[in-house]
Short mmCIF file of C-alpha atoms in Angstrom, two decimals:
data_model
loop_
_atom_site.label_atom_id
_atom_site.label_comp_id
_atom_site.label_asym_id
_atom_site.label_seq_id
_atom_site.Cartn_x
_atom_site.Cartn_y
_atom_site.Cartn_z
CA MET I 1 27.91 11.31 -10.37
CA PRO I 2 28.11 12.15 -6.85
CA VAL I 3 30.29 9.82 -4.71
CA THR I 4 27.46 8.45 -2.54
CA ASP I 5 25.32 7.87 -5.79
CA GLU I 6 27.97 6.14 -7.26
CA ALA I 7 28.15 3.91 -4.18
CA ILE I 8 24.56 3.26 -4.30
CA GLU I 9 24.69 2.08 -7.93
CA LYS I 10 27.41 -0.16 -7.33
CA ILE I 11 25.78 -1.82 -4.42
CA LYS I 12 22.63 -2.03 -6.53
CA ALA I 13 24.71 -3.67 -9.41
CA MET I 14 25.99 -6.36 -6.97
CA ILE I 15 22.32 -7.21 -5.90
CA VAL I 16 20.85 -6.99 -9.52
CA SER I 17 23.72 -9.51 -10.81
CA GLY I 18 22.89 -11.98 -8.07
CA GLU I 19 26.34 -11.50 -6.45
CA LEU I 20 24.43 -10.14 -3.56
CA ARG I 21 21.10 -11.96 -3.06
CA PRO I 22 18.15 -11.78 -0.53
CA GLY I 23 19.47 -12.62 3.12
CA SER I 24 23.07 -12.22 2.01
CA LYS I 25 25.71 -10.52 4.43
CA LEU I 26 27.78 -7.58 2.93
CA PRO I 27 31.43 -8.12 2.80
CA LYS I 28 33.27 -6.12 5.51
CA GLU I 29 33.12 -2.29 4.86
CA VAL I 30 36.93 -1.82 4.61
CA ASP I 31 36.87 -4.81 2.10
CA LEU I 32 33.85 -3.89 0.23
CA ALA I 33 35.04 -0.18 0.03
CA GLU I 34 38.62 -1.32 -1.27
CA ARG I 35 36.88 -3.75 -4.05
CA LEU I 36 34.46 -1.12 -5.33
CA GLY I 37 36.92 1.81 -5.35
CA LEU I 38 35.05 3.70 -2.81
CA SER I 39 35.92 5.93 0.09
CA ARG I 40 34.42 4.31 3.21
CA ASN I 41 32.55 7.13 4.17
CA SER I 42 30.81 7.32 0.62
CA LEU I 43 30.12 3.64 0.88
CA ARG I 44 28.62 4.45 4.73
CA GLU I 45 26.35 6.89 3.44
CA ALA I 46 25.18 4.54 0.55
CA VAL I 47 24.47 1.86 3.08
CA LYS I 48 22.66 4.24 5.33
CA ALA I 49 20.37 5.43 2.18
CA LEU I 50 19.51 1.85 1.08
CA SER I 51 18.71 0.91 4.73
CA LEU I 52 16.09 3.77 4.65
CA ILE I 53 14.34 2.37 1.56
CA ARG I 54 14.50 -1.35 3.07
CA VAL I 55 17.32 -2.75 0.68
CA LEU I 56 19.66 -3.35 3.32
CA ASP I 57 19.31 -4.22 7.00
CA VAL I 58 21.90 -3.09 9.55
CA ARG I 59 22.04 -5.01 12.31
CA GLN I 60 24.43 -3.84 15.17
CA GLY I 61 26.99 -5.75 16.14
CA ASP I 62 26.33 -8.41 13.40
CA GLY I 63 26.72 -6.86 9.98
CA THR I 64 24.64 -5.51 7.21
CA TYR I 65 22.51 -8.02 5.00
CA VAL I 66 20.46 -7.61 2.04
CA THR I 67 16.85 -7.93 2.82
CA SER I 68 14.17 -10.21 1.48
CA LEU I 69 13.68 -7.53 -1.23
CA GLU I 70 10.07 -8.43 -0.95
CA PRO I 71 7.50 -6.11 -2.72
CA HIS I 72 5.78 -5.01 0.97
CA LEU I 73 9.10 -4.01 1.96
CA LEU I 74 10.62 -1.98 -0.96
CA LEU I 75 7.01 -0.21 -1.32
CA ASP I 76 6.82 0.78 2.43
CA ALA I 77 8.61 3.92 1.50
CA LEU I 78 5.50 4.55 -0.73
CA GLY I 79 3.04 5.28 2.39
CA PHE I 80 6.01 7.37 3.83
CA VAL I 81 5.90 9.68 0.60
CA VAL I 82 2.26 9.67 0.61
CA ASP I 83 1.97 11.28 4.09
CA PHE I 84 3.97 14.21 2.62
CA HIS I 85 1.03 15.24 0.25
CA GLN I 86 -1.73 17.56 1.05
CA ASP I 87 -5.11 16.80 0.69
CA ASP I 88 -5.61 18.89 -2.19
CA THR I 89 -4.02 15.83 -3.98
CA VAL I 90 -6.28 13.41 -2.43
CA LEU I 91 -8.53 13.25 -5.71
CA GLU I 92 -5.26 12.11 -7.54
CA PHE I 93 -4.70 9.12 -5.03
CA LEU I 94 -8.35 8.07 -5.59
CA GLU I 95 -8.00 7.96 -9.28
CA VAL I 96 -5.01 5.88 -8.96
CA ARG I 97 -6.97 3.65 -6.56
CA ARG I 98 -10.02 3.43 -9.36
CA ILE I 99 -7.77 2.16 -11.29
CA LEU I 100 -5.75 -0.46 -9.54
CA GLU I 101 -8.51 -1.53 -7.17
CA PRO I 102 -11.01 -2.58 -9.73
CA ALA I 103 -8.24 -4.86 -11.26
CA ALA I 104 -7.36 -6.48 -8.04
CA ALA I 105 -11.07 -7.34 -7.35
CA ALA I 106 -11.28 -8.81 -10.66
CA LEU I 107 -8.09 -10.81 -9.83
CA ALA I 108 -9.28 -11.89 -6.30
CA ALA I 109 -12.45 -13.33 -8.10
CA ARG I 110 -10.14 -15.70 -9.70
CA THR I 111 -7.56 -16.53 -7.04
CA MET I 112 -8.66 -15.66 -3.72
CA SER I 113 -9.19 -19.05 -1.68
CA ASP I 114 -12.27 -20.08 -0.18
CA GLU I 115 -10.96 -19.70 3.25
CA ASP I 116 -10.11 -15.92 2.61
CA ILE I 117 -13.50 -15.22 1.15
CA ALA I 118 -15.08 -16.69 4.21
CA ALA I 119 -12.77 -14.75 6.62
CA LEU I 120 -13.87 -11.49 4.57
CA ASP I 121 -17.28 -12.48 5.16
CA GLU I 122 -17.01 -12.73 8.71
CA LEU I 123 -15.27 -9.22 8.61
CA LEU I 124 -17.97 -7.56 6.75
CA SER I 125 -20.59 -9.57 9.46
CA ARG I 126 -19.12 -7.22 12.31
CA LEU I 127 -20.58 -4.26 10.56
CA THR I 128 -23.79 -3.89 12.82
CA GLY I 129 -26.49 -1.60 12.81
CA ASP I 130 -25.01 0.54 15.67
CA VAL I 131 -21.28 0.40 14.48
CA SER I 132 -19.20 3.65 15.19
CA LEU I 133 -17.99 5.81 12.28
CA GLU I 134 -14.23 4.73 13.47
CA GLU I 135 -14.92 1.19 13.59
CA LEU I 136 -16.83 1.53 10.00
CA ILE I 137 -13.44 3.03 8.49
CA ASP I 138 -11.03 0.36 10.13
CA ASN I 139 -13.22 -2.30 8.65
CA ASP I 140 -13.29 -0.54 5.62
CA LEU I 141 -9.65 -0.26 5.53
CA GLU I 142 -9.03 -4.10 6.29
CA PHE I 143 -11.57 -5.08 3.66
CA HIS I 144 -9.74 -3.37 0.67
CA ARG I 145 -6.15 -4.49 2.38
CA ARG I 146 -7.53 -8.38 2.38
CA LEU I 147 -9.24 -7.91 -1.10
CA ALA I 148 -5.86 -6.48 -2.59
CA ALA I 149 -4.00 -9.45 -1.03
CA GLY I 150 -6.50 -11.84 -2.34
CA SER I 151 -5.45 -10.91 -5.73
CA GLY I 152 -2.36 -12.78 -5.46
CA ASN I 153 -0.10 -10.01 -6.76
CA LYS I 154 2.05 -8.81 -4.15
CA VAL I 155 3.11 -5.51 -5.95
CA LEU I 156 -0.53 -4.65 -6.55
CA GLY I 157 -1.38 -5.19 -2.81
CA SER I 158 1.27 -3.33 -1.54
CA LEU I 159 0.59 -0.26 -3.91
CA ILE I 160 -3.14 -0.31 -2.86
CA ASP I 161 -2.08 -0.64 0.73
CA GLY I 162 0.32 2.40 0.69
CA LEU I 163 -2.34 4.54 -1.24
CA SER I 164 -5.13 4.09 1.78
CA GLY I 165 -3.93 6.82 4.09
CA PRO I 166 -4.89 10.11 2.27
CA THR I 167 -8.17 8.42 0.98
CA ALA I 168 -9.26 6.93 4.37
CA ARG I 169 -9.30 10.66 5.61
CA ALA I 170 -11.75 11.55 2.54
CA ARG I 171 -14.06 8.52 3.77
CA ILE I 172 -14.16 9.93 7.20
CA TRP I 173 -15.28 13.14 6.45
CA ARG I 174 -17.98 11.58 3.69
CA GLY I 175 -19.23 9.32 6.48
CA LEU I 176 -19.74 12.38 8.72
CA THR I 177 -21.67 14.57 6.22
CA GLU I 178 -23.32 12.58 3.74
CA GLU I 179 -26.41 11.01 4.53
CA GLY I 180 -26.66 7.22 4.00
CA ALA I 181 -22.63 7.33 3.42
CA VAL I 182 -22.36 4.39 5.94
CA GLU I 183 -24.93 1.95 4.47
CA HIS I 184 -23.73 2.56 1.03
CA THR I 185 -20.38 1.38 1.90
CA ARG I 186 -21.86 -1.84 3.92
CA GLN I 187 -24.13 -2.61 0.49
CA GLN I 188 -21.17 -1.89 -1.95
CA HIS I 189 -18.65 -4.16 0.06
CA ARG I 190 -21.24 -7.13 0.24
CA ALA I 191 -21.70 -6.70 -3.80
CA ILE I 192 -18.20 -6.93 -4.10
CA LEU I 193 -17.46 -9.77 -1.92
CA ASP I 194 -20.88 -11.71 -3.46
CA ALA I 195 -19.20 -11.33 -6.79
CA VAL I 196 -15.98 -12.43 -5.48
CA ALA I 197 -17.33 -15.51 -3.93
CA ALA I 198 -19.36 -16.39 -7.04
CA ARG I 199 -16.03 -16.16 -9.15
CA ARG I 200 -17.43 -13.37 -11.14
CA PRO I 201 -14.20 -11.08 -11.92
CA ASP I 202 -16.32 -8.72 -14.19
CA ALA I 203 -19.22 -8.08 -11.76
CA ALA I 204 -16.18 -7.77 -8.89
CA GLN I 205 -14.60 -5.19 -10.89
CA ALA I 206 -17.56 -3.32 -11.79
CA TRP I 207 -18.68 -3.15 -8.35
CA MET I 208 -15.24 -1.94 -6.93
CA THR I 209 -15.09 0.89 -9.79
CA ILE I 210 -18.47 2.13 -8.55
CA HIS I 211 -17.34 2.08 -4.96
CA ILE I 212 -14.20 3.83 -5.40
CA GLY I 213 -15.72 6.26 -7.94
CA GLY I 214 -18.50 7.09 -5.47
CA VAL I 215 -15.91 8.71 -3.03
CA GLU I 216 -14.23 10.31 -5.84
CA GLN I 217 -17.37 11.89 -7.16
CA TRP I 218 -18.39 13.25 -3.77
CA LEU I 219 -15.00 14.68 -3.24
CA ARG I 220 -15.07 16.62 -6.64
CA GLY I 221 -18.21 17.88 -5.54
CA THR I 222 -17.10 19.02 -1.93
CA VAL I 223 -13.26 19.62 -2.56
CA GLY I 224 -13.28 23.04 -1.11
CA GLU I 225 -15.27 21.99 2.00
CA ALA I 226 -13.39 18.71 2.31
CA GLY I 227 -10.07 20.28 2.04
CA SER I 228 -10.47 22.76 4.65
CA VAL I 229 -11.61 19.99 7.24
CA LEU I 230 -9.25 17.34 6.07
CA GLY I 231 -5.80 19.58 6.29
#
């Protein structure tokens, strides 16, 4: 095993065992290196790698700390990875969203607070007849983000949020080229929210499947043209 990988595994073991907990400060570099039987250089490289994926937080002049290890932090790197994928894989991201988001909508119908549902209703009310495509896409992204958060599952919410980037570009192109796409989005978002507000998980799940599936079906039929424009 390369020495840097070994250093990463040893720090990970300290966190998993509970020896280092969220928010804990790591021992001084020289002490930790000696304790783990590592060179200071390999330890330094391991700390750098773990800070990039938000496991560790290096604070200049203060020391190195374990982060909160909250899902939104650890899955933040997902968005970074997603951005490297070309648009010829956007269908795969839509397929994953079609699996995850209906489940999130069903959970939201069970657990989302009345206050958050009212706030989501207010968000949809901003979509007036003369709304621009840019405003529609911003509203769309925020709707999906809030609904995923309303599932009460932080991991699920973070996964969905991280997958939004590439598929947002597909929705922009659909809004520009398909007649009635903007109104369809409005109607389907309203149907999803009404099902959530009525505490009907099955209906919320079904409407979300229709909503994501519609974008996926459209893109499958126009993937050649969309790929040239979205790239």
